Coordinates of C-alpha atoms and ligand atoms in Angstrom, one line a residue:
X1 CA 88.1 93.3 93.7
X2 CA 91.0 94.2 96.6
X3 CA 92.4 97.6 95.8
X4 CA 94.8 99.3 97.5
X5 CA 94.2 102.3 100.0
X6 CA 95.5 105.7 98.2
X7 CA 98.4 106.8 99.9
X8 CA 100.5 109.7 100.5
X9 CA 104.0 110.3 101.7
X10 CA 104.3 113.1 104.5
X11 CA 107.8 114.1 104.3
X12 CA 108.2 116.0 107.9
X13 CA 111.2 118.8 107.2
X14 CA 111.1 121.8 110.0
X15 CA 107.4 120.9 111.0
X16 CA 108.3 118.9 113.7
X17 CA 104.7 118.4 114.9
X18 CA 101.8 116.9 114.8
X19 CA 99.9 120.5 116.0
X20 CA 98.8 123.3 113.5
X21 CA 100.6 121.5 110.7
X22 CA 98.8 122.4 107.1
X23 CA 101.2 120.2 105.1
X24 CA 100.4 117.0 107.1
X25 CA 96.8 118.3 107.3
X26 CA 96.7 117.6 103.9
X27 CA 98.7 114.3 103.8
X28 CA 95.5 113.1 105.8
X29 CA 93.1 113.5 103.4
X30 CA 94.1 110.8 102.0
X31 CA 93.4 106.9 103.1
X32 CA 97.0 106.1 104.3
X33 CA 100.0 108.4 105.1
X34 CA 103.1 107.0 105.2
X35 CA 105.1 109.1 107.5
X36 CA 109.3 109.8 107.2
X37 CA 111.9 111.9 108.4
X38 CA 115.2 112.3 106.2
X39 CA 118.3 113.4 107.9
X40 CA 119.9 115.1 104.5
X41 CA 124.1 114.7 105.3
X42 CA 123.6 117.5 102.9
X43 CA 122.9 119.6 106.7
X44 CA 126.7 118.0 108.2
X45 CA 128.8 119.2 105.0
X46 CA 131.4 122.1 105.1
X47 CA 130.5 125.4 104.8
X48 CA 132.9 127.2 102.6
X49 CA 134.2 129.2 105.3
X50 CA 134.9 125.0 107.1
X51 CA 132.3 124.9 109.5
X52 CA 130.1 122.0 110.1
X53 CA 126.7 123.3 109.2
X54 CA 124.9 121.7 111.8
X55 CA 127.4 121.6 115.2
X56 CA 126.7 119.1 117.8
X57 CA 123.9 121.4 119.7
X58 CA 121.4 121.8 117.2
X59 CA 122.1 117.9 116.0
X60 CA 120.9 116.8 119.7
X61 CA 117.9 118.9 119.4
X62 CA 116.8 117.7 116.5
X63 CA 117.5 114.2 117.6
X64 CA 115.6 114.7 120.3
X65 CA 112.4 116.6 118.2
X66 CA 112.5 113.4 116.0
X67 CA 111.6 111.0 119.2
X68 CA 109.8 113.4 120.6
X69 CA 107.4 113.4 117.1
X70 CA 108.1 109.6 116.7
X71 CA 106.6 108.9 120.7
X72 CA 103.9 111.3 119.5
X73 CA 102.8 109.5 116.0
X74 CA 103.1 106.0 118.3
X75 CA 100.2 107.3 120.7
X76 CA 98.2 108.2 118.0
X77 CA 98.6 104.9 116.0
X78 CA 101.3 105.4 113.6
X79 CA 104.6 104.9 112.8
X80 CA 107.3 107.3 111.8
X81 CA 110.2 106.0 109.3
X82 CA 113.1 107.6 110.1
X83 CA 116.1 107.8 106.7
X84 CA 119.6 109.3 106.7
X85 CA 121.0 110.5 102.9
X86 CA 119.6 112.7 100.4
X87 CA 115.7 112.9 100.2
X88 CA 116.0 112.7 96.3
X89 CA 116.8 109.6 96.5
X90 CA 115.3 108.3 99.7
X91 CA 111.7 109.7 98.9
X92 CA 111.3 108.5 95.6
X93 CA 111.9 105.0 96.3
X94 CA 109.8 105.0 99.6
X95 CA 106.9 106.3 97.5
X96 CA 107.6 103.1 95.3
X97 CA 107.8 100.8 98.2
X98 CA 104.7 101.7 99.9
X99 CA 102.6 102.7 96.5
X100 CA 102.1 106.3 97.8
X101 CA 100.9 108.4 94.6
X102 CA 101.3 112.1 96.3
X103 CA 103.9 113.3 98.8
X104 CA 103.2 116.6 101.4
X105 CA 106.3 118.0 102.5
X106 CA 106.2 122.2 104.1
X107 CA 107.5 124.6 101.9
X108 CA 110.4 126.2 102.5
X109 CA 111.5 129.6 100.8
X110 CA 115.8 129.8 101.3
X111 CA 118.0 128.7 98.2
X112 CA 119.5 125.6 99.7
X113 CA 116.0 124.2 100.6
X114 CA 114.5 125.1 97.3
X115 CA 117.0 123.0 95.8
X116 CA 116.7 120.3 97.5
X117 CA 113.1 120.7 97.1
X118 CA 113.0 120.8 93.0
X119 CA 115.5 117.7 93.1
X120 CA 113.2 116.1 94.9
X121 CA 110.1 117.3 92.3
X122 CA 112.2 115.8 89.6
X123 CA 112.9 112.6 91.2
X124 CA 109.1 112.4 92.0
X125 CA 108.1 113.3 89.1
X126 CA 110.3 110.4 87.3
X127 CA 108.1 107.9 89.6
X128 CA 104.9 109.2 88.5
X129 CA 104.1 111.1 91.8
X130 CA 103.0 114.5 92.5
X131 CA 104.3 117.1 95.3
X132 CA 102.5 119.4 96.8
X133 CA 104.7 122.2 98.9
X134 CA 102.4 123.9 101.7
X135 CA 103.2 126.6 103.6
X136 CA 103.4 126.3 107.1
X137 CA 106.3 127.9 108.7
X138 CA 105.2 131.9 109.0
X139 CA 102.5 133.5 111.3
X140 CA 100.6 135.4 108.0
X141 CA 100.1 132.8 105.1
X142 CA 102.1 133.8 102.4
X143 CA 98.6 134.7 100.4
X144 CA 97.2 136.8 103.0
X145 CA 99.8 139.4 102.7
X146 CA 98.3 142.5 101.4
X147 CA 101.2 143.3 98.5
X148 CA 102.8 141.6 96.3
X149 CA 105.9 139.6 96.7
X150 CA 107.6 142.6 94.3
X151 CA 106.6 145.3 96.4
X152 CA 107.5 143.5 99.7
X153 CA 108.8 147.1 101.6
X154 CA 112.1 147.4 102.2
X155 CA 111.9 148.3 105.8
X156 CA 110.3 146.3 108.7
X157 CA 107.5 149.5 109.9
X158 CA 106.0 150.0 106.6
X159 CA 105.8 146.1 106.2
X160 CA 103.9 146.0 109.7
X161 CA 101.4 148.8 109.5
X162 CA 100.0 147.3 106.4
X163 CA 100.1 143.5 108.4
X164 CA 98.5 144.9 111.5
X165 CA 95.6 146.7 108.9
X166 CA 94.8 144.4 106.4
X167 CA 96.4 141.0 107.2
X168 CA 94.5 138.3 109.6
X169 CA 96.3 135.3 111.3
X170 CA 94.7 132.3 110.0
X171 CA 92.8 129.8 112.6
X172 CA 95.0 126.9 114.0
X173 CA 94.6 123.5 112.6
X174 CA 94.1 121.0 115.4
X175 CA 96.6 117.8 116.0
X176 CA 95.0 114.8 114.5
X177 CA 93.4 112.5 116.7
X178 CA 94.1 109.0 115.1
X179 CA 96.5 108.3 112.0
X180 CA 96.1 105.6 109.5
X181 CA 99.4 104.1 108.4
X182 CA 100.1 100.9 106.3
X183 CA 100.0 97.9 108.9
X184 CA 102.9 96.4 108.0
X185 CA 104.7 99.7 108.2
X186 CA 107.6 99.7 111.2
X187 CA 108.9 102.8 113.2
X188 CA 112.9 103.3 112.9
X189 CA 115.1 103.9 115.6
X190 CA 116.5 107.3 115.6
X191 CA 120.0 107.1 115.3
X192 CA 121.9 107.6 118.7
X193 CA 123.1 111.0 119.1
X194 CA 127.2 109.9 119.9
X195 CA 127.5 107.8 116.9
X196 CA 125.4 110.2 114.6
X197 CA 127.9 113.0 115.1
X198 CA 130.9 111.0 115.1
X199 CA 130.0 110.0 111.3
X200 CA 131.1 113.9 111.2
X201 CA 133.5 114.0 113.2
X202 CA 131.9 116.1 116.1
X203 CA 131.1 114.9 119.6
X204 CA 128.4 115.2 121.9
X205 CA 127.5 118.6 123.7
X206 CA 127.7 118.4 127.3
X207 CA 125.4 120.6 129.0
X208 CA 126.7 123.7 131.0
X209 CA 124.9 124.4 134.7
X210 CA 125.2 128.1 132.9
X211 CA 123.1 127.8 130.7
X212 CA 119.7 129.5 130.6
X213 CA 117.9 126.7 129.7
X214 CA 118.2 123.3 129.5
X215 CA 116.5 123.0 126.0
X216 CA 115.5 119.6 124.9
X217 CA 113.9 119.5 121.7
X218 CA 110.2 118.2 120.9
X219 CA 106.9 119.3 120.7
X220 CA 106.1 118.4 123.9
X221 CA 108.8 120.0 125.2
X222 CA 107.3 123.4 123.4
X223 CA 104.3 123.3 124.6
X224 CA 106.0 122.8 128.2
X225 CA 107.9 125.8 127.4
X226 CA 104.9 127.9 126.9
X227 CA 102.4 126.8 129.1
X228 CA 105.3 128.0 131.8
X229 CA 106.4 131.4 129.9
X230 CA 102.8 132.3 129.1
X231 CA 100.5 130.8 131.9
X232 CA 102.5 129.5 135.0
X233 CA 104.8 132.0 135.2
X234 CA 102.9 134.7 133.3
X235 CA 105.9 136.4 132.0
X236 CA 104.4 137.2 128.3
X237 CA 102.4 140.1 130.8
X238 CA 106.0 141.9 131.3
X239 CA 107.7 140.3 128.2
X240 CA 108.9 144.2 126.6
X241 CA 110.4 145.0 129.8
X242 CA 112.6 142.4 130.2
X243 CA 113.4 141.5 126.8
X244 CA 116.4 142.8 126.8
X245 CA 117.8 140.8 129.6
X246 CA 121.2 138.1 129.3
X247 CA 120.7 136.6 132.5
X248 CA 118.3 133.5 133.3
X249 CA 115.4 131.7 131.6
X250 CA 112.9 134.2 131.6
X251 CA 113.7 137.6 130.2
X252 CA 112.4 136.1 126.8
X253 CA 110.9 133.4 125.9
X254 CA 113.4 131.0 124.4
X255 CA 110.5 129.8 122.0
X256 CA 113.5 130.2 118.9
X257 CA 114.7 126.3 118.9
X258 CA 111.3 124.8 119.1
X259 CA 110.1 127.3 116.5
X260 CA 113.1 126.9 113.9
X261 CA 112.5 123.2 114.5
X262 CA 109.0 123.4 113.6
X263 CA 108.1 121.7 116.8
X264 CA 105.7 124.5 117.5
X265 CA 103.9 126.9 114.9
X266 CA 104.2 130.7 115.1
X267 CA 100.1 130.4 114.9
X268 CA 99.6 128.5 118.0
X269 CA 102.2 130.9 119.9
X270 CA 100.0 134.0 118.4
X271 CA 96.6 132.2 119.4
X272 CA 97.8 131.7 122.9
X273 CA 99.2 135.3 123.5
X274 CA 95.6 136.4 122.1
X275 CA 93.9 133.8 124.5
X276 CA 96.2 135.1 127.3
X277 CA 95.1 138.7 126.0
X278 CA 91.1 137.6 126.6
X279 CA 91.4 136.0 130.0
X280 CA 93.9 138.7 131.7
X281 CA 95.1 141.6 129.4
X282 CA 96.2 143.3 126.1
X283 CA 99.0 145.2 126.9
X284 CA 102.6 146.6 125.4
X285 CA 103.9 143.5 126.5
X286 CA 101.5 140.9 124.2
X287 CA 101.5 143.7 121.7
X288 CA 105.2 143.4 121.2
X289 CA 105.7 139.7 121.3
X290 CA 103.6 139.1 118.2
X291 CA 105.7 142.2 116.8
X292 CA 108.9 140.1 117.3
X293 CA 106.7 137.1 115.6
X294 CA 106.4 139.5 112.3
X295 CA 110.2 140.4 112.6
X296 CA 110.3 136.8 111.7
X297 CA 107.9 136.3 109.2
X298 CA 109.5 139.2 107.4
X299 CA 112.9 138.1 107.1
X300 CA 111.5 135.1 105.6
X301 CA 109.6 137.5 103.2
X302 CA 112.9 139.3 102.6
X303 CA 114.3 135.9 101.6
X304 CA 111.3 134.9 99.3
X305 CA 111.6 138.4 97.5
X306 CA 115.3 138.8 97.2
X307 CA 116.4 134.6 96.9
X308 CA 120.1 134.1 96.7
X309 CA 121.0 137.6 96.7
X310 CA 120.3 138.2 100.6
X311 CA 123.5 135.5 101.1
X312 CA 125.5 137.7 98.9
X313 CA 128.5 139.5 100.5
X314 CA 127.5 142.9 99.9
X315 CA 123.4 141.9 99.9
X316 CA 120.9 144.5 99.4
X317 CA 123.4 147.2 99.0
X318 CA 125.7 146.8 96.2
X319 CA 127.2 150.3 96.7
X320 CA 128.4 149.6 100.3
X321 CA 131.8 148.8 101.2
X322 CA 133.7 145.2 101.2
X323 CA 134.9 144.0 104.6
X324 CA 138.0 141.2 105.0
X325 CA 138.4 137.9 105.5
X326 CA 141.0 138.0 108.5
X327 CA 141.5 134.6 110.4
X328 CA 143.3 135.4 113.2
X329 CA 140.7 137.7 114.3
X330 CA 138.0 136.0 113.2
X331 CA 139.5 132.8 115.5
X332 CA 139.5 135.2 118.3
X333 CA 136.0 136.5 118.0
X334 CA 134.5 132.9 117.8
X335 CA 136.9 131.6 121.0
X336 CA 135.4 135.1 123.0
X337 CA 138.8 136.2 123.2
X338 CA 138.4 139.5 121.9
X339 CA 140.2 142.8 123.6
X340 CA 136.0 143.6 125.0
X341 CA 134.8 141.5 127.4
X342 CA 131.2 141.9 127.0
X343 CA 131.3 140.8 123.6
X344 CA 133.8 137.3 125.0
X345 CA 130.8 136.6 127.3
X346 CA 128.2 136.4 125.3
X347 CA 130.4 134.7 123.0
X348 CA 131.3 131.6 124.9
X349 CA 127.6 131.8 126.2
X350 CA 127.1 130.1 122.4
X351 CA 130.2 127.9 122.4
X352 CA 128.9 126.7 125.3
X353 CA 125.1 126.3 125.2
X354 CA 124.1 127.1 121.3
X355 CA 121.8 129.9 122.7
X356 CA 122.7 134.1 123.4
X357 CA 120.4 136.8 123.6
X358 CA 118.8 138.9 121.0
X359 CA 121.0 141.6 122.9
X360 CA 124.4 139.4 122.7
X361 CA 124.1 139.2 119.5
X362 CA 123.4 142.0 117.9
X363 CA 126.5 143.0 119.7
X364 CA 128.8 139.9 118.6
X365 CA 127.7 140.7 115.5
X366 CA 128.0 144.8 115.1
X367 CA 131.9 144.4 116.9
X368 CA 132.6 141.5 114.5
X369 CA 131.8 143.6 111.2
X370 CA 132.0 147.4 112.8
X371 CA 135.3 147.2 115.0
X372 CA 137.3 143.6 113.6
X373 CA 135.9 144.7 109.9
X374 CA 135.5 141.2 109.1
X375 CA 132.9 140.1 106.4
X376 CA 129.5 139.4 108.0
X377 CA 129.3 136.1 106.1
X378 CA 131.4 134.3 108.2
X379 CA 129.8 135.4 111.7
X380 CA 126.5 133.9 110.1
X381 CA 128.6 131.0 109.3
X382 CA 129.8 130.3 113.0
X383 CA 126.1 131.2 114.3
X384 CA 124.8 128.8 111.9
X385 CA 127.3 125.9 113.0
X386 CA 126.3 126.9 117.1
X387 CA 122.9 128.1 117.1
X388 CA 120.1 125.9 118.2
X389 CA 118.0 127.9 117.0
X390 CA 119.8 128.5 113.1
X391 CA 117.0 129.6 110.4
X392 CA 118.5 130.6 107.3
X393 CA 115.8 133.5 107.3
X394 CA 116.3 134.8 109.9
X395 CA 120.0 135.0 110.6
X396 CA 121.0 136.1 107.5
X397 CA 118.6 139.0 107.7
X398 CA 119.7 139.6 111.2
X399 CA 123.1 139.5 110.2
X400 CA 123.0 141.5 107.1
X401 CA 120.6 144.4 108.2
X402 CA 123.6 144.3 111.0
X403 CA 126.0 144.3 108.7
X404 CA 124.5 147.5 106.6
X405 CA 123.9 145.6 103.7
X406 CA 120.2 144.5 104.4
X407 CA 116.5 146.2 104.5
X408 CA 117.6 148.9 106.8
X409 CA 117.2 152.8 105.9
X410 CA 120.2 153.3 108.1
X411 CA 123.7 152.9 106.7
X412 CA 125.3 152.2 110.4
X413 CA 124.2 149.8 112.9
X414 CA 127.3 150.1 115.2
X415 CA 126.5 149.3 118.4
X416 CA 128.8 150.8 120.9
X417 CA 129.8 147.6 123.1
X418 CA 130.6 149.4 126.1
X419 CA 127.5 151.5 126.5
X420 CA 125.6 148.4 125.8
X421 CA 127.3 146.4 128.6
X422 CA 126.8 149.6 130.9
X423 CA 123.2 149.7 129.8
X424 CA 122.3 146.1 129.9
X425 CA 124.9 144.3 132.3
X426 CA 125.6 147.5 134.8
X427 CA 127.1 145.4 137.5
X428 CA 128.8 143.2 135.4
X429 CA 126.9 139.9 136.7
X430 CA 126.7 138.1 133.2
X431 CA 130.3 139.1 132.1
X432 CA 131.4 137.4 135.2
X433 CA 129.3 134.3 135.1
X434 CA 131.0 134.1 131.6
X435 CA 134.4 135.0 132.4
X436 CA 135.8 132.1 133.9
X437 CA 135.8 130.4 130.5
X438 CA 138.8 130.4 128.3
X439 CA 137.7 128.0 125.6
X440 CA 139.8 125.9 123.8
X441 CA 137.6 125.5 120.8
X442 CA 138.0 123.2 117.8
X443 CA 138.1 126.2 115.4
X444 CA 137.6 124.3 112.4
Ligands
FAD501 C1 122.9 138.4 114.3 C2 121.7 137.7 114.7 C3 121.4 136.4 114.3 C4 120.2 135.8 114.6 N1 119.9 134.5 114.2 C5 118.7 133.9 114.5 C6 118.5 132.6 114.0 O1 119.2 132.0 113.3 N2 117.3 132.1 114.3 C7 116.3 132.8 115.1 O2 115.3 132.2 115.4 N3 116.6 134.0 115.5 C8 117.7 134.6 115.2 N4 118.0 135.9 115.7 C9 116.9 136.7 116.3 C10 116.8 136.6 117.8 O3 118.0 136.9 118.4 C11 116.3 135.3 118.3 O4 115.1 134.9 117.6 C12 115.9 135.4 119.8 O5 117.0 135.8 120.5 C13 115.5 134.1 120.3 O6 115.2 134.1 121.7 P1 113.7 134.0 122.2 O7 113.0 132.9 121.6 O8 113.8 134.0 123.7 O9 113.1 135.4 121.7 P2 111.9 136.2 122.2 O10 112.4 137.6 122.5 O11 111.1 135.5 123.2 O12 111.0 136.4 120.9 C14 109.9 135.5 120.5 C15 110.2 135.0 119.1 O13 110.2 136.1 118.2 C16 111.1 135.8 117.1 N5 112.1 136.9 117.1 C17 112.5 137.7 118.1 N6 113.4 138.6 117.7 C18 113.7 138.3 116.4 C19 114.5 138.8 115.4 N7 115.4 139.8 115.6 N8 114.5 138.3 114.2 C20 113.7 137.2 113.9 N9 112.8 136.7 114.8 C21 112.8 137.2 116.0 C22 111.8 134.5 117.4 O14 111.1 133.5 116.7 C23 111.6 134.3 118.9 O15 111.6 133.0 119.4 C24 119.2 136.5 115.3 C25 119.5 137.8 115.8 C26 120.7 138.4 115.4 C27 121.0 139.8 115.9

């Protein structure tokens, strides 16, 4: 008697790889995998304050992170189906099609995403399937923090010290080295990148000679990225010093699209800074870039502990004070044509490339709610909309411990602009790269 292989459906969200993946780890375990990608419309609707969700920067990226993982399966013997709609409906009916009993998918922890997750449980379910939701996205595994979720602490140090004592990084899970798809299964074309944006009415990015990097999207791309940061260049030795830069490619590491894109895991960044620890040196510098790691992984704790209510205007802190909702301002902020010209450059740094600084913006952000007044909600809006990088994790923590409102002891985090721009661009060097600009933008 013929049976058919058991099968499951590996539903690839932001784990962009093939690497250190524990949700498609466990998709091969089985006979078969059938292997998909949805692109959810869901990601190029209107926010409520009428910005795109996904602009035209982070769209290419992930275009380009979807060949890059499609070229990757190929080698490897597989193919990669690639779907555009709602992954309720899509997934369901795949699992049909190619008799797939489970489907692997990572889990992720913001509310959107756990939506979309239980619809697509329920519509599972209705098949006769079974999910399974594996973590994957932060450097500790969820299980191996020492506390529960309840008693998550409030501010970022006490969270650490207890990390650094009692928690371990878990080992790396190597790539696969063959994969076993249905013969008759076909790759899809990824849609091509003009077309796919103007079904939203956005246009392709062109890339400005300004920008610090050129960022294509991809696993391969990531692990380009930090063979150069960490081994060629060496730059992870003198990372705290010039982490604070605005100028160039290599003040930090730009790792932030290729992480939020899942194209590379927080784990294998971790294991290499310890391997680059072994062979040359532990120093402040190593040290601090698996601190910025944990800054991560505990916004996205934040988010597990506190769900909706971190997206909430006034947050964390109910008691603090309501900020407006002023347009013409607000217009001005985005366009970088503000009366402080430190915060304009950074700001049509992002119009222009989807990237600024750590630095840039936690200014943007402390002028936009200290000295406009205006409601943090909609500076995470337009970050989410521009930023290659966008994680709802961590920019709504960013923006919300800015803000006053978050899992910060201190009730002020003005930053005074000027002493910043005196402090971190004394000669003025980025503010006139940046000046020449005066952006026209679409300010939907
Ligand atoms: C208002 C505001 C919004 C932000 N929104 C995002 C966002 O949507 N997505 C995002 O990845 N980062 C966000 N950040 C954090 C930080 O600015 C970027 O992670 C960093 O600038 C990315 O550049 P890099 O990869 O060169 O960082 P590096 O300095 O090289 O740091 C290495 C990695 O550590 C992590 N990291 C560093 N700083 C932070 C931080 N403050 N919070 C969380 N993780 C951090 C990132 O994953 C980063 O790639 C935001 C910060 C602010 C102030």
């Amino acid at each position: 008697m013929i049976t058919s292989p058991s099968r499951t459906l590996h539903w690839f969200r932001n784990d962009l790889r093939l690497d250190d993946n524990p949700a498609l780890a466990c998709a091969l375990q089985n006979e078969e995998v059938v292997l998909v990608v949805v692109l959810d419309e869901h990601f190029w609707d209107q926010d409520r304050w009428g910005h795109i969700k996904t602009g035209s920067f982070r769209t290419r990226f992930l275009l380009e992170s979807i060949d890059d993982l499609k070229n990757s399966i190929a080698q490897l013997g597989g193919s990669l189906l690639v779907k555009q709609g709602r992954p309720q409906k899509i997934l369901p009916s795949l699992m049909q099609t190619w008799s797939c009993n489970t489907l692997t998918a990572q889990a992720e922890h913001t509310p959107e995403e756990i939506d979309i997750q239980e619809s697509v449980e329920s519509a599972v379910c209705q098949v006769g399937g079974v999910c399974s939701w594996i973590e994957g996205q932060t450097l500790f595994h969820p299980e191996d923090i020492p506390m529960k979720l309840e008693s998550l602490p409030d501010t970022f140090t006490q969270f650490r010290k207890k990390i650094e004592k009692l928690s371990v990084v878990r080992d790396c899970i190597s790539a696969p080295k063959t994969l076993c798809c249905p013969k008759d299964l076909i790759s899809d074309d990824v849609p091509v990148l003009g077309e796919f944006l103007a079904t939203f009415g956005l246009t392709s990015p062109t890339l400005d000679s300004r920008s610090v990097l050129p960022f294509k999207g991809g696993a391969s791309e990531a692990r380009l990225r930090l063979k150069y940061y960490f081994w060629e260049a060496k730059r992870l030795a003198v990372y705290k010093k010039t982490r604070n830069g605005l100028l160039g490619a290599d003040y930090s590491s730009k790792f932030s699209p290729w992480l939020a894109h899942g194209c590379i895991s927080p784990r294998r960044i971790a294991s290499e800074v310890y391997r680059f620890e072994r062979k040359y040196e532990a120093n402040k510098s190593t040290y601090w870039f698996v601190f910025e790691l944990m800054w991560r992984d505990y916004f996205r704790f934040i988010a597990m502990k506190y769900g909706v209510r971190i997206f909430h205007r006034k947050a964390l802190k109910p008691e603090s004070a309501s900020r407006e909702i002023r347009s013409s301002a607000f217009i001005s902020w985005k366009n970088g044509q503000t009366k402080d010209n430190f915060v304009n450059a950074n700001m049509r740094e992002l119009a222009r490339t989807g990237y600024m600084s750590n630095r840039g913006r936690q200014n943007v952000a402390s002028y936009l709610v200290h000295d406009l007044g205006i409601d943090w909600r909609l500076g995470a809006s337009w970050f989410e909309h521009m930023l290659l990088d966008y994680d709802p994790a961590s920019n709504t923590g960013n923006w919300i411990y800015i803000a006053g409102v978050g899992n910060d002891p201190r009730p002020n985090r003005k930053f005074n602009t000027q002493l910043q721009a005196n402090m971190y661009d004394g000669k003025g060097k980025y503010q006139t790269l940046w000046s020449t600009d005066a952006l026209e933008l679409d300010v939907r």
